[in-house]
mmCIF file with all atom_site columns, C-alpha atoms in Angstrom:
data_model
loop_
_atom_site.group_PDB
_atom_site.id
_atom_site.type_symbol
_atom_site.label_atom_id
_atom_site.label_alt_id
_atom_site.label_comp_id
_atom_site.label_asym_id
_atom_site.label_entity_id
_atom_site.label_seq_id
_atom_site.pdbx_PDB_ins_code
_atom_site.Cartn_x
_atom_site.Cartn_y
_atom_site.Cartn_z
_atom_site.occupancy
_atom_site.B_iso_or_equiv
_atom_site.pdbx_formal_charge
_atom_site.auth_seq_id
_atom_site.auth_comp_id
_atom_site.auth_asym_id
_atom_site.auth_atom_id
_atom_site.pdbx_PDB_model_num
ATOM 1   C CA . ASP A 1 1   ? 128.759 129.280 64.397 1.00 0.00 ? 168 ASP A CA 1
ATOM 2   C CA . ALA A 1 2   ? 126.608 131.383 62.127 1.00 0.00 ? 169 ALA A CA 1
ATOM 3   C CA . LYS A 1 3   ? 122.968 131.712 62.933 1.00 0.00 ? 170 LYS A CA 1
ATOM 4   C CA . THR A 1 4   ? 120.397 129.958 60.686 1.00 0.00 ? 171 THR A CA 1
ATOM 5   C CA . THR A 1 5   ? 116.873 130.734 59.967 1.00 0.00 ? 172 THR A CA 1
ATOM 6   C CA . GLN A 1 6   ? 114.387 128.085 58.845 1.00 0.00 ? 173 GLN A CA 1
ATOM 7   C CA . PRO A 1 7   ? 110.549 128.129 58.594 1.00 0.00 ? 174 PRO A CA 1
ATOM 8   C CA . PRO A 1 8   ? 108.985 126.341 61.556 1.00 0.00 ? 175 PRO A CA 1
ATOM 9   C CA . SER A 1 9   ? 106.851 123.914 59.457 1.00 0.00 ? 176 SER A CA 1
ATOM 10  C CA . MET A 1 10  ? 106.155 122.675 55.871 1.00 0.00 ? 177 MET A CA 1
ATOM 11  C CA . ASP A 1 11  ? 103.967 120.229 54.289 1.00 0.00 ? 178 ASP A CA 1
ATOM 12  C CA . CYS A 1 12  ? 104.742 118.030 51.291 1.00 0.00 ? 179 CYS A CA 1
ATOM 13  C CA . ALA A 1 13  ? 102.742 115.537 49.329 1.00 0.00 ? 180 ALA A CA 1
ATOM 14  C CA . GLU A 1 14  ? 104.057 112.024 49.259 1.00 0.00 ? 181 GLU A CA 1
ATOM 15  C CA . GLY A 1 15  ? 106.069 111.303 46.080 1.00 0.00 ? 182 GLY A CA 1
ATOM 16  C CA . ARG A 1 16  ? 106.751 115.041 45.538 1.00 0.00 ? 183 ARG A CA 1
ATOM 17  C CA . ALA A 1 17  ? 110.001 116.791 46.132 1.00 0.00 ? 184 ALA A CA 1
ATOM 18  C CA . ALA A 1 18  ? 110.351 118.470 49.422 1.00 0.00 ? 185 ALA A CA 1
ATOM 19  C CA . ASN A 1 19  ? 112.425 121.635 49.353 1.00 0.00 ? 186 ASN A CA 1
ATOM 20  C CA . LEU A 1 20  ? 113.409 122.905 52.594 1.00 0.00 ? 187 LEU A CA 1
ATOM 21  C CA . PRO A 1 21  ? 115.091 126.423 52.740 1.00 0.00 ? 188 PRO A CA 1
ATOM 22  C CA . CYS A 1 22  ? 117.688 127.843 55.195 1.00 0.00 ? 189 CYS A CA 1
ATOM 23  C CA . ASN A 1 23  ? 119.133 131.313 55.594 1.00 0.00 ? 190 ASN A CA 1
ATOM 24  C CA . HIS A 1 24  ? 122.587 131.766 56.947 1.00 0.00 ? 191 HIS A CA 1
ATOM 25  C CA . SER A 1 25  ? 123.417 135.311 55.945 1.00 0.00 ? 192 SER A CA 1
ATOM 26  C CA . THR A 1 26  ? 126.266 135.732 58.442 1.00 0.00 ? 193 THR A CA 1
ATOM 27  C CA . ILE A 1 27  ? 128.030 132.505 57.420 1.00 0.00 ? 194 ILE A CA 1
ATOM 28  C CA . SER A 1 28  ? 131.801 132.760 57.233 1.00 0.00 ? 195 SER A CA 1
ATOM 29  C CA . GLY A 1 29  ? 133.945 131.514 54.425 1.00 0.00 ? 196 GLY A CA 1
ATOM 30  C CA . ASN A 1 30  ? 135.248 128.416 56.426 1.00 0.00 ? 197 ASN A CA 1
ATOM 31  C CA . GLU A 1 31  ? 131.745 127.299 57.769 1.00 0.00 ? 198 GLU A CA 1
ATOM 32  C CA . TYR A 1 32  ? 129.975 124.331 56.421 1.00 0.00 ? 199 TYR A CA 1
ATOM 33  C CA . VAL A 1 33  ? 126.326 123.949 56.022 1.00 0.00 ? 200 VAL A CA 1
ATOM 34  C CA . TYR A 1 34  ? 125.057 120.680 57.597 1.00 0.00 ? 201 TYR A CA 1
ATOM 35  C CA . TRP A 1 35  ? 121.590 119.173 57.664 1.00 0.00 ? 202 TRP A CA 1
ATOM 36  C CA . TYR A 1 36  ? 120.323 116.769 60.088 1.00 0.00 ? 203 TYR A CA 1
ATOM 37  C CA . ARG A 1 37  ? 116.924 115.394 60.740 1.00 0.00 ? 204 ARG A CA 1
ATOM 38  C CA . GLN A 1 38  ? 115.244 113.950 63.865 1.00 0.00 ? 205 GLN A CA 1
ATOM 39  C CA . ILE A 1 39  ? 112.351 111.502 63.654 1.00 0.00 ? 206 ILE A CA 1
ATOM 40  C CA . HIS A 1 40  ? 110.160 111.630 66.737 1.00 0.00 ? 207 HIS A CA 1
ATOM 41  C CA . SER A 1 41  ? 111.882 110.122 69.739 1.00 0.00 ? 208 SER A CA 1
ATOM 42  C CA . GLN A 1 42  ? 115.020 109.082 67.931 1.00 0.00 ? 209 GLN A CA 1
ATOM 43  C CA . GLY A 1 43  ? 118.496 110.664 67.841 1.00 0.00 ? 210 GLY A CA 1
ATOM 44  C CA . PRO A 1 44  ? 119.250 113.135 65.000 1.00 0.00 ? 211 PRO A CA 1
ATOM 45  C CA . GLN A 1 45  ? 120.356 111.655 61.798 1.00 0.00 ? 212 GLN A CA 1
ATOM 46  C CA . TYR A 1 46  ? 122.955 113.170 59.425 1.00 0.00 ? 213 TYR A CA 1
ATOM 47  C CA . ILE A 1 47  ? 121.662 113.875 56.015 1.00 0.00 ? 214 ILE A CA 1
ATOM 48  C CA . ILE A 1 48  ? 124.254 115.984 54.045 1.00 0.00 ? 215 ILE A CA 1
ATOM 49  C CA . HIS A 1 49  ? 126.720 118.801 54.374 1.00 0.00 ? 216 HIS A CA 1
ATOM 50  C CA . GLY A 1 50  ? 128.535 121.058 51.961 1.00 0.00 ? 217 GLY A CA 1
ATOM 51  C CA . LEU A 1 51  ? 130.802 124.167 51.850 1.00 0.00 ? 218 LEU A CA 1
ATOM 52  C CA . LYS A 1 52  ? 130.427 125.848 48.452 1.00 0.00 ? 219 LYS A CA 1
ATOM 53  C CA . ASN A 1 53  ? 129.427 123.420 45.786 1.00 0.00 ? 220 ASN A CA 1
ATOM 54  C CA . ASN A 1 54  ? 126.152 121.710 45.531 1.00 0.00 ? 221 ASN A CA 1
ATOM 55  C CA . GLU A 1 55  ? 126.227 118.190 46.992 1.00 0.00 ? 222 GLU A CA 1
ATOM 56  C CA . THR A 1 56  ? 124.211 115.013 46.388 1.00 0.00 ? 223 THR A CA 1
ATOM 57  C CA . ASN A 1 57  ? 124.018 111.743 48.066 1.00 0.00 ? 224 ASN A CA 1
ATOM 58  C CA . GLU A 1 58  ? 121.610 108.826 48.336 1.00 0.00 ? 225 GLU A CA 1
ATOM 59  C CA . MET A 1 59  ? 119.320 110.686 50.722 1.00 0.00 ? 226 MET A CA 1
ATOM 60  C CA . ALA A 1 60  ? 119.156 114.346 49.419 1.00 0.00 ? 227 ALA A CA 1
ATOM 61  C CA . SER A 1 61  ? 120.608 117.132 47.546 1.00 0.00 ? 228 SER A CA 1
ATOM 62  C CA . LEU A 1 62  ? 122.025 120.317 48.980 1.00 0.00 ? 229 LEU A CA 1
ATOM 63  C CA . ILE A 1 63  ? 121.925 123.460 46.886 1.00 0.00 ? 230 ILE A CA 1
ATOM 64  C CA . ILE A 1 64  ? 123.975 126.333 48.242 1.00 0.00 ? 231 ILE A CA 1
ATOM 65  C CA . THR A 1 65  ? 123.648 129.820 46.634 1.00 0.00 ? 232 THR A CA 1
ATOM 66  C CA . GLU A 1 66  ? 126.593 131.500 45.199 1.00 0.00 ? 233 GLU A CA 1
ATOM 67  C CA . ASP A 1 67  ? 126.900 134.077 47.887 1.00 0.00 ? 234 ASP A CA 1
ATOM 68  C CA . ARG A 1 68  ? 126.577 131.213 50.462 1.00 0.00 ? 235 ARG A CA 1
ATOM 69  C CA . LYS A 1 69  ? 123.785 133.175 52.315 1.00 0.00 ? 236 LYS A CA 1
ATOM 70  C CA . SER A 1 70  ? 121.168 130.484 51.866 1.00 0.00 ? 237 SER A CA 1
ATOM 71  C CA . SER A 1 71  ? 120.745 126.891 50.895 1.00 0.00 ? 238 SER A CA 1
ATOM 72  C CA . THR A 1 72  ? 118.002 124.496 50.060 1.00 0.00 ? 239 THR A CA 1
ATOM 73  C CA . LEU A 1 73  ? 117.753 120.820 51.147 1.00 0.00 ? 240 LEU A CA 1
ATOM 74  C CA . ILE A 1 74  ? 115.852 118.720 48.528 1.00 0.00 ? 241 ILE A CA 1
ATOM 75  C CA . LEU A 1 75  ? 114.273 115.324 49.199 1.00 0.00 ? 242 LEU A CA 1
ATOM 76  C CA . PRO A 1 76  ? 113.538 114.270 45.695 1.00 0.00 ? 243 PRO A CA 1
ATOM 77  C CA . HIS A 1 77  ? 110.736 111.861 46.334 1.00 0.00 ? 244 HIS A CA 1
ATOM 78  C CA . ALA A 1 78  ? 109.408 112.426 49.834 1.00 0.00 ? 245 ALA A CA 1
ATOM 79  C CA . THR A 1 79  ? 107.716 109.423 51.621 1.00 0.00 ? 246 THR A CA 1
ATOM 80  C CA . LEU A 1 80  ? 105.839 109.247 54.968 1.00 0.00 ? 247 LEU A CA 1
ATOM 81  C CA . ARG A 1 81  ? 109.043 108.156 56.687 1.00 0.00 ? 248 ARG A CA 1
ATOM 82  C CA . ASP A 1 82  ? 110.661 111.511 55.778 1.00 0.00 ? 249 ASP A CA 1
ATOM 83  C CA . THR A 1 83  ? 108.203 113.175 58.265 1.00 0.00 ? 250 THR A CA 1
ATOM 84  C CA . ALA A 1 84  ? 110.622 114.693 60.810 1.00 0.00 ? 251 ALA A CA 1
ATOM 85  C CA . VAL A 1 85  ? 112.255 117.838 62.163 1.00 0.00 ? 252 VAL A CA 1
ATOM 86  C CA . TYR A 1 86  ? 115.041 119.032 59.835 1.00 0.00 ? 253 TYR A CA 1
ATOM 87  C CA . TYR A 1 87  ? 117.900 121.108 61.214 1.00 0.00 ? 254 TYR A CA 1
ATOM 88  C CA . CYS A 1 88  ? 120.166 123.351 59.110 1.00 0.00 ? 255 CYS A CA 1
ATOM 89  C CA . ILE A 1 89  ? 123.468 124.131 60.878 1.00 0.00 ? 256 ILE A CA 1
ATOM 90  C CA . ALA A 1 90  ? 126.362 126.391 59.967 1.00 0.00 ? 257 ALA A CA 1
ATOM 91  C CA . SER A 1 91  ? 129.567 125.059 61.491 1.00 0.00 ? 258 SER A CA 1
ATOM 92  C CA . LEU A 1 92  ? 133.301 125.526 61.289 1.00 0.00 ? 259 LEU A CA 1
ATOM 93  C CA . GLY A 1 93  ? 135.162 122.987 59.295 1.00 0.00 ? 260 GLY A CA 1
ATOM 94  C CA . SER A 1 94  ? 138.302 121.066 59.888 1.00 0.00 ? 261 SER A CA 1
ATOM 95  C CA . GLY A 1 95  ? 140.617 122.030 62.716 1.00 0.00 ? 262 GLY A CA 1
ATOM 96  C CA . ASN A 1 96  ? 138.063 122.876 65.176 1.00 0.00 ? 263 ASN A CA 1
ATOM 97  C CA . THR A 1 97  ? 136.367 120.807 67.788 1.00 0.00 ? 264 THR A CA 1
ATOM 98  C CA . GLY A 1 98  ? 132.965 120.421 68.816 1.00 0.00 ? 265 GLY A CA 1
ATOM 99  C CA . LYS A 1 99  ? 129.774 121.497 68.883 1.00 0.00 ? 266 LYS A CA 1
ATOM 100 C CA . LEU A 1 100 ? 126.890 121.889 66.463 1.00 0.00 ? 267 LEU A CA 1
ATOM 101 C CA . ILE A 1 101 ? 124.410 124.692 67.322 1.00 0.00 ? 268 ILE A CA 1
ATOM 102 C CA . PHE A 1 102 ? 120.905 123.258 66.562 1.00 0.00 ? 269 PHE A CA 1
ATOM 103 C CA . GLY A 1 103 ? 118.101 125.828 66.069 1.00 0.00 ? 270 GLY A CA 1
ATOM 104 C CA . GLN A 1 104 ? 114.459 124.989 66.202 1.00 0.00 ? 271 GLN A CA 1
ATOM 105 C CA . GLY A 1 105 ? 114.404 123.524 62.784 1.00 0.00 ? 272 GLY A CA 1
ATOM 106 C CA . THR A 1 106 ? 111.600 122.828 60.269 1.00 0.00 ? 273 THR A CA 1
ATOM 107 C CA . THR A 1 107 ? 108.966 120.239 61.032 1.00 0.00 ? 274 THR A CA 1
ATOM 108 C CA . LEU A 1 108 ? 108.230 118.537 57.755 1.00 0.00 ? 275 LEU A CA 1
ATOM 109 C CA . GLN A 1 109 ? 104.894 116.696 57.360 1.00 0.00 ? 276 GLN A CA 1
ATOM 110 C CA . VAL A 1 110 ? 104.749 114.395 54.460 1.00 0.00 ? 277 VAL A CA 1
ATOM 111 C CA . LYS A 1 111 ? 101.085 113.752 53.613 1.00 0.00 ? 278 LYS A CA 1
ATOM 112 C CA . PRO A 1 112 ? 99.491  110.898 51.578 1.00 0.00 ? 279 PRO A CA 1
ATOM 113 C CA . LYS B 2 1   ? 128.938 97.853  62.419 1.00 0.00 ? 44  LYS B CA 1
ATOM 114 C CA . ALA B 2 2   ? 127.064 98.609  65.635 1.00 0.00 ? 45  ALA B CA 1
ATOM 115 C CA . GLY B 2 3   ? 125.783 102.197 66.099 1.00 0.00 ? 46  GLY B CA 1
ATOM 116 C CA . VAL B 2 4   ? 126.086 104.456 69.060 1.00 0.00 ? 47  VAL B CA 1
ATOM 117 C CA . THR B 2 5   ? 124.744 102.804 72.108 1.00 0.00 ? 48  THR B CA 1
ATOM 118 C CA . GLN B 2 6   ? 123.444 104.567 75.184 1.00 0.00 ? 49  GLN B CA 1
ATOM 119 C CA . THR B 2 7   ? 122.333 103.222 78.520 1.00 0.00 ? 50  THR B CA 1
ATOM 120 C CA . PRO B 2 8   ? 120.021 103.297 80.284 1.00 0.00 ? 51  PRO B CA 1
ATOM 121 C CA . ARG B 2 9   ? 117.311 104.304 77.767 1.00 0.00 ? 52  ARG B CA 1
ATOM 122 C CA . TYR B 2 10  ? 114.979 105.507 80.458 1.00 0.00 ? 53  TYR B CA 1
ATOM 123 C CA . LEU B 2 11  ? 115.383 106.462 84.082 1.00 0.00 ? 54  LEU B CA 1
ATOM 124 C CA . ILE B 2 12  ? 113.587 108.209 86.842 1.00 0.00 ? 55  ILE B CA 1
ATOM 125 C CA . LYS B 2 13  ? 115.305 110.104 89.697 1.00 0.00 ? 56  LYS B CA 1
ATOM 126 C CA . THR B 2 14  ? 114.391 112.393 92.323 1.00 0.00 ? 57  THR B CA 1
ATOM 127 C CA . ARG B 2 15  ? 115.536 115.894 93.088 1.00 0.00 ? 58  ARG B CA 1
ATOM 128 C CA . GLY B 2 16  ? 118.924 115.911 94.808 1.00 0.00 ? 59  GLY B CA 1
ATOM 129 C CA . GLN B 2 17  ? 120.060 112.633 93.386 1.00 0.00 ? 60  GLN B CA 1
ATOM 130 C CA . GLN B 2 18  ? 122.831 112.118 90.958 1.00 0.00 ? 61  GLN B CA 1
ATOM 131 C CA . VAL B 2 19  ? 122.676 110.175 87.728 1.00 0.00 ? 62  VAL B CA 1
ATOM 132 C CA . THR B 2 20  ? 125.430 108.627 85.472 1.00 0.00 ? 63  THR B CA 1
ATOM 133 C CA . LEU B 2 21  ? 124.710 108.004 81.740 1.00 0.00 ? 64  LEU B CA 1
ATOM 134 C CA . SER B 2 22  ? 126.808 105.761 79.541 1.00 0.00 ? 65  SER B CA 1
ATOM 135 C CA . CYS B 2 23  ? 127.562 105.973 75.817 1.00 0.00 ? 66  CYS B CA 1
ATOM 136 C CA . SER B 2 24  ? 129.529 103.583 73.680 1.00 0.00 ? 67  SER B CA 1
ATOM 137 C CA . PRO B 2 25  ? 130.656 105.118 70.371 1.00 0.00 ? 68  PRO B CA 1
ATOM 138 C CA . ILE B 2 26  ? 130.828 103.448 67.035 1.00 0.00 ? 69  ILE B CA 1
ATOM 139 C CA . SER B 2 27  ? 133.839 101.144 66.869 1.00 0.00 ? 70  SER B CA 1
ATOM 140 C CA . GLY B 2 28  ? 136.860 103.199 65.819 1.00 0.00 ? 71  GLY B CA 1
ATOM 141 C CA . HIS B 2 29  ? 135.336 106.560 66.723 1.00 0.00 ? 72  HIS B CA 1
ATOM 142 C CA . ARG B 2 30  ? 137.384 108.396 69.217 1.00 0.00 ? 73  ARG B CA 1
ATOM 143 C CA . SER B 2 31  ? 135.277 111.559 69.673 1.00 0.00 ? 74  SER B CA 1
ATOM 144 C CA . VAL B 2 32  ? 132.201 111.576 71.802 1.00 0.00 ? 75  VAL B CA 1
ATOM 145 C CA . SER B 2 33  ? 129.831 114.508 72.293 1.00 0.00 ? 76  SER B CA 1
ATOM 146 C CA . TRP B 2 34  ? 127.053 114.909 74.624 1.00 0.00 ? 77  TRP B CA 1
ATOM 147 C CA . TYR B 2 35  ? 123.834 116.919 74.020 1.00 0.00 ? 78  TYR B CA 1
ATOM 148 C CA . GLN B 2 36  ? 120.705 117.719 76.127 1.00 0.00 ? 79  GLN B CA 1
ATOM 149 C CA . GLN B 2 37  ? 117.280 118.104 74.413 1.00 0.00 ? 80  GLN B CA 1
ATOM 150 C CA . THR B 2 38  ? 114.310 119.692 76.050 1.00 0.00 ? 81  THR B CA 1
ATOM 151 C CA . PRO B 2 39  ? 111.115 120.999 74.580 1.00 0.00 ? 82  PRO B CA 1
ATOM 152 C CA . GLY B 2 40  ? 111.877 124.569 75.670 1.00 0.00 ? 83  GLY B CA 1
ATOM 153 C CA . GLN B 2 41  ? 115.559 124.828 74.770 1.00 0.00 ? 84  GLN B CA 1
ATOM 154 C CA . GLY B 2 42  ? 115.917 122.284 72.030 1.00 0.00 ? 85  GLY B CA 1
ATOM 155 C CA . LEU B 2 43  ? 119.287 120.603 71.413 1.00 0.00 ? 86  LEU B CA 1
ATOM 156 C CA . GLN B 2 44  ? 122.051 121.996 73.319 1.00 0.00 ? 87  GLN B CA 1
ATOM 157 C CA . PHE B 2 45  ? 125.705 120.939 73.335 1.00 0.00 ? 88  PHE B CA 1
ATOM 158 C CA . LEU B 2 46  ? 127.115 119.902 76.741 1.00 0.00 ? 89  LEU B CA 1
ATOM 159 C CA . PHE B 2 47  ? 130.751 118.772 75.960 1.00 0.00 ? 90  PHE B CA 1
ATOM 160 C CA . GLU B 2 48  ? 132.936 116.792 73.572 1.00 0.00 ? 91  GLU B CA 1
ATOM 161 C CA . TYR B 2 49  ? 135.701 114.402 74.481 1.00 0.00 ? 92  TYR B CA 1
ATOM 162 C CA . PHE B 2 50  ? 138.430 113.116 72.285 1.00 0.00 ? 93  PHE B CA 1
ATOM 163 C CA . SER B 2 51  ? 141.252 110.756 73.390 1.00 0.00 ? 94  SER B CA 1
ATOM 164 C CA . GLU B 2 52  ? 139.980 111.048 76.958 1.00 0.00 ? 95  GLU B CA 1
ATOM 165 C CA . THR B 2 53  ? 140.389 114.932 76.985 1.00 0.00 ? 96  THR B CA 1
ATOM 166 C CA . GLN B 2 54  ? 137.560 117.295 77.049 1.00 0.00 ? 97  GLN B CA 1
ATOM 167 C CA . ARG B 2 55  ? 137.836 119.449 73.963 1.00 0.00 ? 98  ARG B CA 1
ATOM 168 C CA . ASN B 2 56  ? 134.994 121.696 74.028 1.00 0.00 ? 99  ASN B CA 1
ATOM 169 C CA . LYS B 2 57  ? 132.328 122.650 76.544 1.00 0.00 ? 100 LYS B CA 1
ATOM 170 C CA . GLY B 2 58  ? 129.019 124.198 76.412 1.00 0.00 ? 101 GLY B CA 1
ATOM 171 C CA . ASN B 2 59  ? 127.272 126.674 78.724 1.00 0.00 ? 102 ASN B CA 1
ATOM 172 C CA . PHE B 2 60  ? 126.010 124.263 81.499 1.00 0.00 ? 103 PHE B CA 1
ATOM 173 C CA . PRO B 2 61  ? 126.665 124.437 85.252 1.00 0.00 ? 104 PRO B CA 1
ATOM 174 C CA . GLY B 2 62  ? 129.421 122.474 86.939 1.00 0.00 ? 105 GLY B CA 1
ATOM 175 C CA . ARG B 2 63  ? 126.852 119.874 87.953 1.00 0.00 ? 106 ARG B CA 1
ATOM 176 C CA . PHE B 2 64  ? 127.158 118.430 84.599 1.00 0.00 ? 107 PHE B CA 1
ATOM 177 C CA . SER B 2 65  ? 130.399 116.510 83.982 1.00 0.00 ? 108 SER B CA 1
ATOM 178 C CA . GLY B 2 66  ? 131.769 113.801 81.914 1.00 0.00 ? 109 GLY B CA 1
ATOM 179 C CA . ARG B 2 67  ? 134.703 111.642 81.126 1.00 0.00 ? 110 ARG B CA 1
ATOM 180 C CA . GLN B 2 68  ? 135.956 109.334 78.469 1.00 0.00 ? 111 GLN B CA 1
ATOM 181 C CA . PHE B 2 69  ? 137.856 106.094 78.948 1.00 0.00 ? 112 PHE B CA 1
ATOM 182 C CA . SER B 2 70  ? 140.726 104.727 76.960 1.00 0.00 ? 113 SER B CA 1
ATOM 183 C CA . ASN B 2 71  ? 138.371 102.481 75.002 1.00 0.00 ? 114 ASN B CA 1
ATOM 184 C CA . SER B 2 72  ? 136.403 105.688 73.913 1.00 0.00 ? 115 SER B CA 1
ATOM 185 C CA . ARG B 2 73  ? 133.427 104.912 75.884 1.00 0.00 ? 116 ARG B CA 1
ATOM 186 C CA . SER B 2 74  ? 132.069 107.971 77.730 1.00 0.00 ? 117 SER B CA 1
ATOM 187 C CA . GLU B 2 75  ? 129.946 108.711 80.740 1.00 0.00 ? 118 GLU B CA 1
ATOM 188 C CA . MET B 2 76  ? 128.298 111.836 81.813 1.00 0.00 ? 119 MET B CA 1
ATOM 189 C CA . ASN B 2 77  ? 127.173 112.678 85.360 1.00 0.00 ? 120 ASN B CA 1
ATOM 190 C CA . VAL B 2 78  ? 124.668 115.161 86.651 1.00 0.00 ? 121 VAL B CA 1
ATOM 191 C CA . SER B 2 79  ? 124.845 115.809 90.393 1.00 0.00 ? 122 SER B CA 1
ATOM 192 C CA . THR B 2 80  ? 122.109 117.368 92.682 1.00 0.00 ? 123 THR B CA 1
ATOM 193 C CA . LEU B 2 81  ? 119.404 116.866 90.020 1.00 0.00 ? 124 LEU B CA 1
ATOM 194 C CA . GLU B 2 82  ? 116.878 119.509 89.498 1.00 0.00 ? 125 GLU B CA 1
ATOM 195 C CA . LEU B 2 83  ? 113.543 119.306 87.881 1.00 0.00 ? 126 LEU B CA 1
ATOM 196 C CA . GLY B 2 84  ? 114.804 121.143 84.908 1.00 0.00 ? 127 GLY B CA 1
ATOM 197 C CA . ASP B 2 85  ? 117.414 118.478 84.168 1.00 0.00 ? 128 ASP B CA 1
ATOM 198 C CA . SER B 2 86  ? 114.522 116.299 82.794 1.00 0.00 ? 129 SER B CA 1
ATOM 199 C CA . ALA B 2 87  ? 115.480 115.810 79.228 1.00 0.00 ? 130 ALA B CA 1
ATOM 200 C CA . LEU B 2 88  ? 116.630 113.544 76.557 1.00 0.00 ? 131 LEU B CA 1
ATOM 201 C CA . TYR B 2 89  ? 120.413 113.180 76.710 1.00 0.00 ? 132 TYR B CA 1
ATOM 202 C CA . LEU B 2 90  ? 121.928 112.281 73.419 1.00 0.00 ? 133 LEU B CA 1
ATOM 203 C CA . CYS B 2 91  ? 125.425 111.030 72.809 1.00 0.00 ? 134 CYS B CA 1
ATOM 204 C CA . ALA B 2 92  ? 127.179 111.273 69.375 1.00 0.00 ? 135 ALA B CA 1
ATOM 205 C CA . SER B 2 93  ? 130.347 109.986 67.944 1.00 0.00 ? 136 SER B CA 1
ATOM 206 C CA . ARG B 2 94  ? 132.669 110.715 64.995 1.00 0.00 ? 137 ARG B CA 1
ATOM 207 C CA . ASP B 2 95  ? 135.787 109.320 63.791 1.00 0.00 ? 138 ASP B CA 1
ATOM 208 C CA . SER B 2 96  ? 137.791 112.624 63.957 1.00 0.00 ? 139 SER B CA 1
ATOM 209 C CA . ILE B 2 97  ? 137.804 115.844 65.671 1.00 0.00 ? 140 ILE B CA 1
ATOM 210 C CA . TRP B 2 98  ? 137.556 117.503 62.328 1.00 0.00 ? 141 TRP B CA 1
ATOM 211 C CA . ARG B 2 99  ? 134.277 119.243 62.204 1.00 0.00 ? 142 ARG B CA 1
ATOM 212 C CA . ASP B 2 100 ? 133.514 118.422 58.727 1.00 0.00 ? 143 ASP B CA 1
ATOM 213 C CA . ARG B 2 101 ? 132.799 114.904 59.731 1.00 0.00 ? 144 ARG B CA 1
ATOM 214 C CA . GLU B 2 102 ? 129.143 114.048 60.450 1.00 0.00 ? 145 GLU B CA 1
ATOM 215 C CA . LEU B 2 103 ? 128.104 113.082 64.013 1.00 0.00 ? 146 LEU B CA 1
ATOM 216 C CA . PHE B 2 104 ? 126.301 109.721 64.516 1.00 0.00 ? 147 PHE B CA 1
ATOM 217 C CA . PHE B 2 105 ? 123.850 110.000 67.278 1.00 0.00 ? 148 PHE B CA 1
ATOM 218 C CA . GLY B 2 106 ? 122.477 107.290 69.656 1.00 0.00 ? 149 GLY B CA 1
ATOM 219 C CA . GLU B 2 107 ? 118.840 106.983 70.672 1.00 0.00 ? 150 GLU B CA 1
ATOM 220 C CA . GLY B 2 108 ? 119.325 108.851 73.873 1.00 0.00 ? 151 GLY B CA 1
ATOM 221 C CA . SER B 2 109 ? 118.680 108.372 77.510 1.00 0.00 ? 152 SER B CA 1
ATOM 222 C CA . ARG B 2 110 ? 115.462 109.853 78.795 1.00 0.00 ? 153 ARG B CA 1
ATOM 223 C CA . LEU B 2 111 ? 115.816 111.179 82.302 1.00 0.00 ? 154 LEU B CA 1
ATOM 224 C CA . THR B 2 112 ? 112.763 112.225 84.296 1.00 0.00 ? 155 THR B CA 1
ATOM 225 C CA . VAL B 2 113 ? 113.471 114.049 87.627 1.00 0.00 ? 156 VAL B CA 1
ATOM 226 C CA . LEU B 2 114 ? 110.634 114.100 90.068 1.00 0.00 ? 157 LEU B CA 1
#
């Protein structure tokens, strides 16, 4: 799995968009970018994943650069409940078993 | 549909003892993975089981073991507990071994070793 780099912490005002960056410069062509988050004392929660194209679901949008060396997770209207540690993971796709390599993540603090 | 269920949620053991943790995956999910989370090392992969077979293993000593039953429920065991084994142990399930499927995590079992 490719190594990912995220800022250790970020703040965001409630109601504004939260843009969480992630660098994965060594990502290989068959590795997906996954985002999970972990709210204090709970298990990690899947948010979104993508390979090449930008993706959007009910929770967030994922923007992947054309060279795939970085991506941004966008929470369009952050709420206090979005305060959590956000993990960006680069992982092989179908045909492979296993593990996700979690880094230290970004602690997002949404403030009123 | 019920989520991933882990039992017990909290437990306290002493050094040298052993512990068994249980995980019931989401109905229909056949893959179960285990992770250890500590403040110092973060989330680390322990192993994954699919159809009662261990598919992948992380870098943990042999004191950490697991198994999966025919109903996809899984258990992990830690023998000869050490203080450093104090952690949140998380179980995750998915409906396939294809890695582009998301993992669904349980709330974890918090183990304290005294």
